[in-house]
Coordinates of N, CA and C and ligand atoms in Angstrom, one line a residue:
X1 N 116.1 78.2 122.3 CA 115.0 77.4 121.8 C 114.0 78.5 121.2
X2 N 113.5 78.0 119.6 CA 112.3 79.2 119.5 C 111.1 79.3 120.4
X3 N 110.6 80.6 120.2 CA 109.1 80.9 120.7 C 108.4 81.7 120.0
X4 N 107.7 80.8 119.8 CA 106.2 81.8 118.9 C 105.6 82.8 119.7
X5 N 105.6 83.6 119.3 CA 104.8 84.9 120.5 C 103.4 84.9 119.8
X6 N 102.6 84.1 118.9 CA 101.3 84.0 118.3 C 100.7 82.9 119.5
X7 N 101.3 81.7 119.7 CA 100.8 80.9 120.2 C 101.5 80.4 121.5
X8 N 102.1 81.0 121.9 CA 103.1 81.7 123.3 C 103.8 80.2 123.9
X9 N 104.6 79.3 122.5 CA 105.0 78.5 123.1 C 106.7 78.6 122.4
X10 N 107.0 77.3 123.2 CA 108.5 76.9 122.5 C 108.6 76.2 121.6
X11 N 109.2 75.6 120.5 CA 108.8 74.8 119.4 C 110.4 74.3 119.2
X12 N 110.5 73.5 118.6 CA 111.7 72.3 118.1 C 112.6 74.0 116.9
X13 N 111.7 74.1 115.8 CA 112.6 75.0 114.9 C 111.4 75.3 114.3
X14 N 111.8 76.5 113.2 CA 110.5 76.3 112.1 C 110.9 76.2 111.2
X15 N 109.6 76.0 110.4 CA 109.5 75.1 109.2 C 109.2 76.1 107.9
X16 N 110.2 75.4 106.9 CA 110.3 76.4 105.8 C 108.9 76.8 104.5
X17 N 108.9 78.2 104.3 CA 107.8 78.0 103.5 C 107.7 76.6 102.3
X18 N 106.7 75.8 101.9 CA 107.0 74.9 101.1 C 107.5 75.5 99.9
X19 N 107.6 76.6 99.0 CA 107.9 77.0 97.7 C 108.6 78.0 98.0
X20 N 109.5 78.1 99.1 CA 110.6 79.0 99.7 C 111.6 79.0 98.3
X21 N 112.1 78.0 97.5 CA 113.0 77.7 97.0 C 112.4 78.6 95.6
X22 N 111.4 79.1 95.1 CA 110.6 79.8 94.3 C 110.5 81.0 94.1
X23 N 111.5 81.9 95.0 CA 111.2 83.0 94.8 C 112.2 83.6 93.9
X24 N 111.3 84.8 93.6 CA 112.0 85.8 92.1 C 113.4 85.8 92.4
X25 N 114.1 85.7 92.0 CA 115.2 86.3 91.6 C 115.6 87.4 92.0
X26 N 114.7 88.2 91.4 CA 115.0 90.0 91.4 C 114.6 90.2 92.6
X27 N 113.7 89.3 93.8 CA 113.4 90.0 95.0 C 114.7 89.8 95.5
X28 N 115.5 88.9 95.4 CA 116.9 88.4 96.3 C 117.7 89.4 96.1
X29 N 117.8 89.8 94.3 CA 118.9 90.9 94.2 C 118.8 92.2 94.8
X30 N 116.9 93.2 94.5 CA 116.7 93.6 95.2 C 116.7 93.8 96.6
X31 N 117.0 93.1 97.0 CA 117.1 93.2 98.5 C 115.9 93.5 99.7
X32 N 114.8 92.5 98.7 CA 113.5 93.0 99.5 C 112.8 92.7 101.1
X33 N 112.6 93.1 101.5 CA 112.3 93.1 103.0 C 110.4 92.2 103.0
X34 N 110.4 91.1 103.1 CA 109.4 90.8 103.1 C 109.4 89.2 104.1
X35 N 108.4 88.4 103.3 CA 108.7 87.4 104.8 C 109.6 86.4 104.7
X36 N 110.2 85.6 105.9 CA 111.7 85.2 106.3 C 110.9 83.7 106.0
X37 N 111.2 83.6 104.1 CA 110.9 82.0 103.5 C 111.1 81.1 104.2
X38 N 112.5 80.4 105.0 CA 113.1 79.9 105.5 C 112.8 79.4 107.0
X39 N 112.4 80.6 107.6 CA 112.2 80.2 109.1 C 110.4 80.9 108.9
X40 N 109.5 79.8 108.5 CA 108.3 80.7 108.2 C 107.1 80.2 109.0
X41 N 107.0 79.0 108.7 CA 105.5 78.3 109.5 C 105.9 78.0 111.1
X42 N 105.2 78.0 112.0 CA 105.4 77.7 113.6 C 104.7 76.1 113.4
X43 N 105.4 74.9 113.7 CA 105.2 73.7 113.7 C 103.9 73.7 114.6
X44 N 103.3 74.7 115.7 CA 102.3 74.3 116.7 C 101.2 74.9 116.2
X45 N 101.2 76.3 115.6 CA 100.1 76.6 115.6 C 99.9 77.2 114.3
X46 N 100.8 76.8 113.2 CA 100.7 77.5 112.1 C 101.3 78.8 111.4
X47 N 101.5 79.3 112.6 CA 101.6 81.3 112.2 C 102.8 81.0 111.2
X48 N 102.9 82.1 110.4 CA 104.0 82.6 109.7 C 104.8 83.4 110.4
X49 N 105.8 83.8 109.7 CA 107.2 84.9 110.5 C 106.4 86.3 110.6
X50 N 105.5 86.6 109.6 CA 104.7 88.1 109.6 C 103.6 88.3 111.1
X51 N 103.3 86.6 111.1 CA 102.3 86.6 112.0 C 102.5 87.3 113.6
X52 N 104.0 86.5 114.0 CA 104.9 86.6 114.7 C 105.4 88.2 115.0
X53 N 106.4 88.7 114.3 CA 106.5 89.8 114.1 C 105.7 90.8 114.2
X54 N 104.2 90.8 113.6 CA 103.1 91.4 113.9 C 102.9 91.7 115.6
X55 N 102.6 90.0 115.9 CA 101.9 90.4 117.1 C 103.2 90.8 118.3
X56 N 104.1 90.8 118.3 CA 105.5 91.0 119.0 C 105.5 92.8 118.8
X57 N 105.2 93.6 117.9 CA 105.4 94.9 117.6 C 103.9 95.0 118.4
X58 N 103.0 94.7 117.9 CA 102.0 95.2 119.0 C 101.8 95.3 120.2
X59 N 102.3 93.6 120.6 CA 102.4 93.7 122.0 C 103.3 95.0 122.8
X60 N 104.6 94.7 122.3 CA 105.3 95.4 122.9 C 105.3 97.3 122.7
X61 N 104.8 97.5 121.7 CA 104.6 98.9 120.9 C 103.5 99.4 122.1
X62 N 102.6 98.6 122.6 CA 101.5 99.0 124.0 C 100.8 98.7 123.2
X63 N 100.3 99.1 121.5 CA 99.1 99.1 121.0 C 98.0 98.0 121.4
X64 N 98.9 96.7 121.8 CA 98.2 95.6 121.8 C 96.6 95.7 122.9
X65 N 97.6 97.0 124.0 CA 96.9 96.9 125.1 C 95.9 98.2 125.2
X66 N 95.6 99.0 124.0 CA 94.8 99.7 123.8 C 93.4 99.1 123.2
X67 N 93.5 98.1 122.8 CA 92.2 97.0 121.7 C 91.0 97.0 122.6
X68 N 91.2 97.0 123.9 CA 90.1 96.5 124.9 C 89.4 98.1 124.8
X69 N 88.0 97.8 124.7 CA 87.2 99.0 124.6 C 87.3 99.6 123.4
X70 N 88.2 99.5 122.5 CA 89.0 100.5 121.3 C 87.6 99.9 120.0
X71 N 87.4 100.4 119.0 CA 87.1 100.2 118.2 C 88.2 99.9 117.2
X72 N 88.2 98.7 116.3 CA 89.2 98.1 115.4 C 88.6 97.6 114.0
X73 N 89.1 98.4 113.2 CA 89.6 97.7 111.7 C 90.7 96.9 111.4
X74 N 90.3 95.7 111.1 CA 91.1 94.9 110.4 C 90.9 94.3 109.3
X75 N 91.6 94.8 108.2 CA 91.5 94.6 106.9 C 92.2 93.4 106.4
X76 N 91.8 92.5 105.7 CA 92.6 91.3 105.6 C 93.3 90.2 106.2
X77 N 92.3 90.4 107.4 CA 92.6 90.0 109.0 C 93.4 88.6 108.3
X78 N 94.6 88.7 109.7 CA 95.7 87.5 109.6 C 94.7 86.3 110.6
X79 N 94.4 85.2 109.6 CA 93.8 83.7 110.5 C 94.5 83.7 112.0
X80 N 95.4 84.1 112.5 CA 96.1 84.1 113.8 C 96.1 85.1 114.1
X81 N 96.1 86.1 113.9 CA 96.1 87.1 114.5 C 94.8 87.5 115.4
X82 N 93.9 87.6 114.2 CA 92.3 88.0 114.5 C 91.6 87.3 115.8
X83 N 91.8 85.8 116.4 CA 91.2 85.7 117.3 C 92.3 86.6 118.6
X84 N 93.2 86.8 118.5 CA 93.8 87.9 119.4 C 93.6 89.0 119.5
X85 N 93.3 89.8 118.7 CA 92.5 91.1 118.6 C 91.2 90.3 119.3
X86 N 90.5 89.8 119.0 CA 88.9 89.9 119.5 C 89.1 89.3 120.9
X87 N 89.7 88.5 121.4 CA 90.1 88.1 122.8 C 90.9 89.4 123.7
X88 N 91.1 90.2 123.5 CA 91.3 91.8 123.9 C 90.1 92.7 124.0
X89 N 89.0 92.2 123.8 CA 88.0 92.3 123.4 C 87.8 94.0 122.7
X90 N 87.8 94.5 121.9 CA 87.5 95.5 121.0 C 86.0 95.7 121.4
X91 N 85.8 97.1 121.3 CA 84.1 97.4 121.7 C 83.6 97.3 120.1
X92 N 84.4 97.3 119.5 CA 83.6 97.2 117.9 C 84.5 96.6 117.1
X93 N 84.7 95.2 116.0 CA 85.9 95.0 115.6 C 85.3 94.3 114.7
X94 N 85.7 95.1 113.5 CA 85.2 94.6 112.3 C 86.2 94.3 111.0
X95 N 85.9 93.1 110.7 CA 87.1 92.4 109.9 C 86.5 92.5 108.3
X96 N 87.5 93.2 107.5 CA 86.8 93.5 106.2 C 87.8 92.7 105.5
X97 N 87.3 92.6 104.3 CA 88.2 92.2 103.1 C 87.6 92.7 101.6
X98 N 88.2 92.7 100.7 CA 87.7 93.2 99.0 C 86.7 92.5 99.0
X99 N 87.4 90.8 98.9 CA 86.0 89.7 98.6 C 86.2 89.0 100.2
X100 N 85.2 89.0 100.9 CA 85.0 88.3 102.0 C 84.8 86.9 101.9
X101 N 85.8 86.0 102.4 CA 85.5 85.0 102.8 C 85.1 83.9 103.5
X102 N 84.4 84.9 104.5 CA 84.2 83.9 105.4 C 82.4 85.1 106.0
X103 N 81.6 84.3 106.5 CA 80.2 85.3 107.0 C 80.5 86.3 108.3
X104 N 81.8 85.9 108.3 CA 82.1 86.9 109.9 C 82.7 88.6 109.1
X105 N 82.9 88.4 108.7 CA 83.6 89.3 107.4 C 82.6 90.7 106.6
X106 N 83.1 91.6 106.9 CA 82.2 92.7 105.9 C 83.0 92.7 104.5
X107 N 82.4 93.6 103.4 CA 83.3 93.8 102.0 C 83.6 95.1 102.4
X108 N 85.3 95.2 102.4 CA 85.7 96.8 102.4 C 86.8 97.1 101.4
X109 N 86.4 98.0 100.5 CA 87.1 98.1 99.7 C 87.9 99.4 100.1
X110 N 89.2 99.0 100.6 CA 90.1 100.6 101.5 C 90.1 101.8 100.6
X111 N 90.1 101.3 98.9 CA 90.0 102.7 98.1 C 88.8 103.9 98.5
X112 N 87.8 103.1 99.5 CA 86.3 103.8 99.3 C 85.8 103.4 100.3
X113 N 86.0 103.3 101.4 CA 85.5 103.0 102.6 C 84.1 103.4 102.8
X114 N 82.7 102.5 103.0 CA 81.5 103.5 103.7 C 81.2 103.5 105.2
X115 N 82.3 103.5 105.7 CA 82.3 104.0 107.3 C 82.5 105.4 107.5
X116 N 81.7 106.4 108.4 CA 81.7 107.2 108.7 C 82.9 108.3 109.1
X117 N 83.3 109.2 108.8 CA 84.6 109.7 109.3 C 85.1 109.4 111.0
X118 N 86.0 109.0 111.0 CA 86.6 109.0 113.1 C 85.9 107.8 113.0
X119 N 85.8 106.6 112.7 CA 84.8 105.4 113.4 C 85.7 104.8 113.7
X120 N 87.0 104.7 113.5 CA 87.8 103.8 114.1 C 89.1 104.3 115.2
X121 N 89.5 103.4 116.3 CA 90.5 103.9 117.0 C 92.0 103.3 116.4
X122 N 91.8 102.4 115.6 CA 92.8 101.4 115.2 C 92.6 100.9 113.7
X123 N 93.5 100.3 112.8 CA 93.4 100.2 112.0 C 94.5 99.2 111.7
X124 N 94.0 98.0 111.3 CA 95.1 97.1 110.7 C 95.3 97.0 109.5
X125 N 96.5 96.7 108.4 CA 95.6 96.4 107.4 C 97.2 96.6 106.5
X126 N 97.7 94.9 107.1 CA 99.0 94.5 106.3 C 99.2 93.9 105.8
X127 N 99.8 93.5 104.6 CA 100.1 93.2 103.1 C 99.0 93.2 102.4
X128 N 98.2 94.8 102.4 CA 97.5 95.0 101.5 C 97.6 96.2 100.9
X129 N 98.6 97.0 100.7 CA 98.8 98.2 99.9 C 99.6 97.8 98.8
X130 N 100.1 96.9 98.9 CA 101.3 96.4 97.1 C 99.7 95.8 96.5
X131 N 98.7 95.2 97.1 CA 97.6 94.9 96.1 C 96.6 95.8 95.2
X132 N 96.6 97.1 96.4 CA 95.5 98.0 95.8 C 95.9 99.1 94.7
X133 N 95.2 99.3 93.6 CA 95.0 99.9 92.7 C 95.8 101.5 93.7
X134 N 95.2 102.1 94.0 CA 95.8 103.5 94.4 C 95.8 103.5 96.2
X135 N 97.3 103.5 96.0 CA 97.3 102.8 98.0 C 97.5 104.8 98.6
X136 N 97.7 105.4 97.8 CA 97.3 107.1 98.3 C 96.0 106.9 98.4
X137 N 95.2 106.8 97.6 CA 93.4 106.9 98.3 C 92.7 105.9 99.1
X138 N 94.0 104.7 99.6 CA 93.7 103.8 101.0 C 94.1 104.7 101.9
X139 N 94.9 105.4 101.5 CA 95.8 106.1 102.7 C 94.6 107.4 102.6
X140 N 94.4 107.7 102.1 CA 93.2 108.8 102.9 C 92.2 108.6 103.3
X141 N 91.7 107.5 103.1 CA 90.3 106.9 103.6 C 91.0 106.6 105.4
X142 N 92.3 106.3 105.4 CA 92.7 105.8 106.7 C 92.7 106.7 107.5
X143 N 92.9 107.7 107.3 CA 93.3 109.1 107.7 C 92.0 109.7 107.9
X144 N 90.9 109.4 107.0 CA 89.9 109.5 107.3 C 88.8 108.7 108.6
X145 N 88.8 108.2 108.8 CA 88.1 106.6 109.1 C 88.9 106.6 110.8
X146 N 89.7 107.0 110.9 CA 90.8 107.1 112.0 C 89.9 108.3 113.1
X147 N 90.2 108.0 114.7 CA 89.8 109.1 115.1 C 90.8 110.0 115.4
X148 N 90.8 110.9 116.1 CA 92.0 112.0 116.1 C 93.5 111.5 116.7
X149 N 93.3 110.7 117.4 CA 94.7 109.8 118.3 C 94.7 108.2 117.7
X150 N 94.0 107.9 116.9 CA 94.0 107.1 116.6 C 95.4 106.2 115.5
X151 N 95.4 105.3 115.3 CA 96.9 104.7 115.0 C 96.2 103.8 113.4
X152 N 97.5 103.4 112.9 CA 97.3 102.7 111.6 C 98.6 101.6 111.8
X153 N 98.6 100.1 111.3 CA 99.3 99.2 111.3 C 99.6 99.3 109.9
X154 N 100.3 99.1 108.9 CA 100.3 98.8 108.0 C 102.0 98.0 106.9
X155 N 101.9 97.0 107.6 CA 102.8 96.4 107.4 C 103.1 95.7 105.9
X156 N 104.1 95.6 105.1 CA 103.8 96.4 103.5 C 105.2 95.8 103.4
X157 N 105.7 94.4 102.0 CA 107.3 94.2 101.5 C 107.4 95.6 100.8
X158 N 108.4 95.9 101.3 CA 109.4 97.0 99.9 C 111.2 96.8 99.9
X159 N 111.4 97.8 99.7 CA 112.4 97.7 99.2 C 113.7 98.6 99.9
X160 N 114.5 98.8 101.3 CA 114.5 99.7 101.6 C 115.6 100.5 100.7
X161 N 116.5 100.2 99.7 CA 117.3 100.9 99.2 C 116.6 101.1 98.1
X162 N 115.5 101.3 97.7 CA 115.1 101.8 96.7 C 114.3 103.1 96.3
X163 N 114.5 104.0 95.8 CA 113.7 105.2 96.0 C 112.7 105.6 95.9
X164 N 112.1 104.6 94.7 CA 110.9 105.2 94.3 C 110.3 104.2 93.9
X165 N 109.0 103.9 93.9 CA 108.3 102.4 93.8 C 108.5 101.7 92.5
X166 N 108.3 100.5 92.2 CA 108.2 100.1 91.0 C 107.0 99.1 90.2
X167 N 106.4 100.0 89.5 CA 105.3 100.0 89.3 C 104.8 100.2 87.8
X168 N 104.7 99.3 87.2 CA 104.6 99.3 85.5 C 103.1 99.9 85.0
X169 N 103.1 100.3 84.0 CA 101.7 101.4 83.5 C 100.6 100.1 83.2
X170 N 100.9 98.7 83.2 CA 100.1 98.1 82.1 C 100.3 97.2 83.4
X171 N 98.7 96.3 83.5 CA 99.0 94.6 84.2 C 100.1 93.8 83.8
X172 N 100.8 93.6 84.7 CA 101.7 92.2 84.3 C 100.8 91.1 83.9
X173 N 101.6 90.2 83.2 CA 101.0 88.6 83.4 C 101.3 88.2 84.6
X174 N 100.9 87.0 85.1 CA 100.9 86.3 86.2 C 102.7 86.0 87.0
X175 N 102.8 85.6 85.5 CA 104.9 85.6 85.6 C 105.7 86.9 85.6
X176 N 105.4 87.7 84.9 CA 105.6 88.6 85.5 C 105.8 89.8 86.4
X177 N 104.5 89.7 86.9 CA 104.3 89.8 88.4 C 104.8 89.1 89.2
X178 N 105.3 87.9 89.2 CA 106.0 87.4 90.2 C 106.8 87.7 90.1
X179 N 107.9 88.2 89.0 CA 109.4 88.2 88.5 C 109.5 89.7 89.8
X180 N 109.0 90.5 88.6 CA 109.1 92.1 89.5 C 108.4 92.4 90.1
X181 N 107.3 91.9 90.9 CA 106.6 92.4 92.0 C 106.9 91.3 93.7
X182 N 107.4 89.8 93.1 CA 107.2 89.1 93.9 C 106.2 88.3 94.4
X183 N 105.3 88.7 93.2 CA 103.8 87.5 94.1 C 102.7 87.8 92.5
X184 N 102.2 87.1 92.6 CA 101.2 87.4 90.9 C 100.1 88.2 91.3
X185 N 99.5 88.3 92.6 CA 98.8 89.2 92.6 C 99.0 90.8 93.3
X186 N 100.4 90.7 93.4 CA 100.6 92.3 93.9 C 101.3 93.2 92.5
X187 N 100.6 95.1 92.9 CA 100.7 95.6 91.5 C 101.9 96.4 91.4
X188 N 102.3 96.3 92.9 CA 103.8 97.4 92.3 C 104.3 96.5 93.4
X189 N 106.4 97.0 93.7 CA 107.1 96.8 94.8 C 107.4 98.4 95.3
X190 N 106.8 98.2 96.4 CA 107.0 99.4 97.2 C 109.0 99.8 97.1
X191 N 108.8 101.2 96.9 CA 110.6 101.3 98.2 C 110.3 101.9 98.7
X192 N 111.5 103.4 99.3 CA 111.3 104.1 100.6 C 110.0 105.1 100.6
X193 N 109.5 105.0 99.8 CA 108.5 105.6 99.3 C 107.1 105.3 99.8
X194 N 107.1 104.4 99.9 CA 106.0 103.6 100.9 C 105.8 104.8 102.2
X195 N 106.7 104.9 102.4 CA 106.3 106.1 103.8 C 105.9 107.4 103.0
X196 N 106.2 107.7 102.1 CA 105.5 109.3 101.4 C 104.4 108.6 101.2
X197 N 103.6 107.9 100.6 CA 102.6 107.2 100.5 C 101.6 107.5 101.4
X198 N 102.1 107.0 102.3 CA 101.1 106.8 104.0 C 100.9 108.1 104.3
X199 N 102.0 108.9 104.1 CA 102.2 110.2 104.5 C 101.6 111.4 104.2
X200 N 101.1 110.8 102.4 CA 100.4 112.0 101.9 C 99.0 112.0 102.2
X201 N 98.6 111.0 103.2 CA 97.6 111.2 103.7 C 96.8 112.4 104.8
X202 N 98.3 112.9 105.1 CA 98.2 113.9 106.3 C 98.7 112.6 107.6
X203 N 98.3 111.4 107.6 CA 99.1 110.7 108.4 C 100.8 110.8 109.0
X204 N 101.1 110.9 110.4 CA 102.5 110.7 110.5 C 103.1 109.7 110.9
X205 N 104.4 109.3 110.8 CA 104.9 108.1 111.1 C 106.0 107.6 110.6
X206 N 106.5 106.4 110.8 CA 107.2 106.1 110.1 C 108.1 104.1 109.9
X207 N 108.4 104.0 109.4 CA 109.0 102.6 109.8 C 110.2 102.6 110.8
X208 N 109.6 101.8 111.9 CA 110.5 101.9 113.2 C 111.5 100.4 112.9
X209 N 112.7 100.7 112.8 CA 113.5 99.3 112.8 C 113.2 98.2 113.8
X210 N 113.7 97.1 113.6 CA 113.4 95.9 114.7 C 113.8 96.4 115.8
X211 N 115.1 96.6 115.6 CA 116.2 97.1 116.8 C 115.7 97.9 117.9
X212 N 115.1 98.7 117.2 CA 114.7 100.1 117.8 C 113.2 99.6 118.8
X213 N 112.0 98.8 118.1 CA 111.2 98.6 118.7 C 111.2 97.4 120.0
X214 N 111.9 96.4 119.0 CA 111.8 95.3 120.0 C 113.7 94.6 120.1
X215 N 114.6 95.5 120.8 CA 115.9 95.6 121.9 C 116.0 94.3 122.0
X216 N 115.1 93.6 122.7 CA 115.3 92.6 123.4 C 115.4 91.2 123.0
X217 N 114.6 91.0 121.8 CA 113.8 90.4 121.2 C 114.9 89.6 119.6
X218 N 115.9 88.6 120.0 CA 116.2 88.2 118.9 C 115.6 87.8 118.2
X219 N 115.7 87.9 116.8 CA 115.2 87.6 115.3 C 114.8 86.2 115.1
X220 N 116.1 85.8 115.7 CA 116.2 84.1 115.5 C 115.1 83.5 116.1
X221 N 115.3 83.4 117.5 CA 114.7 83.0 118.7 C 113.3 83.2 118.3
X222 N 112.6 84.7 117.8 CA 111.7 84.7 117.5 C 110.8 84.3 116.4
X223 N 111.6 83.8 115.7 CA 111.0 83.8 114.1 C 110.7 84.9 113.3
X224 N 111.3 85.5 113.1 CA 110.9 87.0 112.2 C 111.9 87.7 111.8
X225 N 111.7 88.2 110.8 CA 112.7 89.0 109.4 C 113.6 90.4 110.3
X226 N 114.4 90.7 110.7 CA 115.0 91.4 111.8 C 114.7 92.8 110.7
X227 N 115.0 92.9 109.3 CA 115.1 93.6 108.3 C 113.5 94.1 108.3
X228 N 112.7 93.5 108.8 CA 111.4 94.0 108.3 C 110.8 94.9 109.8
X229 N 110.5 96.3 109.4 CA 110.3 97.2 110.2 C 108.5 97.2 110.6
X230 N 108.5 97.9 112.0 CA 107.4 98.1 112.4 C 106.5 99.7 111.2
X231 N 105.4 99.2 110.5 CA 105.2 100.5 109.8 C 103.7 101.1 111.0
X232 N 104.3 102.1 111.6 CA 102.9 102.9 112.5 C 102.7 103.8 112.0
X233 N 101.8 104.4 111.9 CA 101.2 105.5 111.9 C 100.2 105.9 112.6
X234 N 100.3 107.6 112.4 CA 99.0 107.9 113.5 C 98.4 109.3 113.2
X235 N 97.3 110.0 113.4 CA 96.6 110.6 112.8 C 97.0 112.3 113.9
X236 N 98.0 112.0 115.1 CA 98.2 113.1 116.0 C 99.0 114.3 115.3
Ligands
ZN301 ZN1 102.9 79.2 117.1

């Protein structure tokens, strides 16, 4: 039977993204690691397969159980996710976005952060590096902004057999960003390269396989992409 680990129940099956049938082409050829169209929305409570996945790697990674007292950035905070973080209660937990949409929300723009160096113990802030203009100067703001033990989430589609990102000099149009990026508003497709990225931050880390983090934890059963790795980092 599945179980959503967002909303900690059993559910009938899940439900396929509605425009699952829409995707590029070249992501399929490519062989891109991003979310599982097919087994996507949780009939009870909404979450998607990322949502799932997410909170399953944190739970189990311990991070989840570090939040209480912790100071937390969450960048682009996931609608399901976010009241989980703040029910852990975080001694400071501040949910940013580019354009904020909602009044609970600050504007953070990750290329330029104005938070003070070390203000955070945690740092979320997944499927937002394929959108930003230069995701090396997210990555040092994170590195920055981080305290000395402090960790980074950053969960990111790429490409795992691909070497080097793909990433055209000029804006796509809208269709073509979907063709070769996969989504009209993201500006490149990550590959393995994604971790030199994070990395040239002075950050270390790396994408930890399903396998590896969560053993126990079928794909199916769970709802989530088996292919899609835990990305941690951390500032030690
Ligand atoms: Zn659910």
């Amino acid at each position: 039977m599945p179980f959503c680990s967002v909303c900690d129940t059993e559910v009938a099956a899940w439900l396929p993204h509605p425009n699952a049938a829409d995707r590029s082409p070249l992501m399929s050829m490519m062989g891109t690691v991003g979310s599982d169209l097919q087994n996507y929305l949780c009939p009870n409570c909404g979450c998607n397969d990322r949502d799932r996945h997410l909170w399953l790697y944190l739970t189990i990674s311990g991070l989840a159980d570090r939040i209480t007292g912790a100071r937390v950035l969450h960048i682009a905070p996931e609608a399901k996710i976010s009241p989980l973080i703040a029910a852990r209660r975080p001694s400071r937990y501040v949910r940013g976005d580019l354009f904020p949409t909602s009044p609970d929300f600050v504007r953070v723009d990750c290329e330029r952060m104005e938070f003070p160096d070390a203000s955070f113990d945690l740092i979320l802030c997944n499927h937002v590096l394929e959108h930003v203009t230069d995701p090396e100067a997210a990555s040092r703001e994170f590195y920055r902004t981080l305290t000395s033990d402090g960790y980074l989430v950053a969960q990111t589609p790429y490409v795992p057999t691909l070497r080097y990102r793909m990433e055209f000099t000029e804006k796509l149009s809208p269709e073509r960003a979907r063709f070769f990026y996969g989504q009209e508003d993201h500006v490149r497709l990550f590959g393995r390269d994604v971790v030199d990225c994070i990395r040239s931050s002075g950050l270390e880390g790396d994408l930890f396989p399903h396998g590896r983090v969560l053993p126990q934890h079928d794909a199916t059963r769970y709802g989530c992409n088996p292919l899609e790795p835990f990305f941690l980092f951390t500032k030690k």
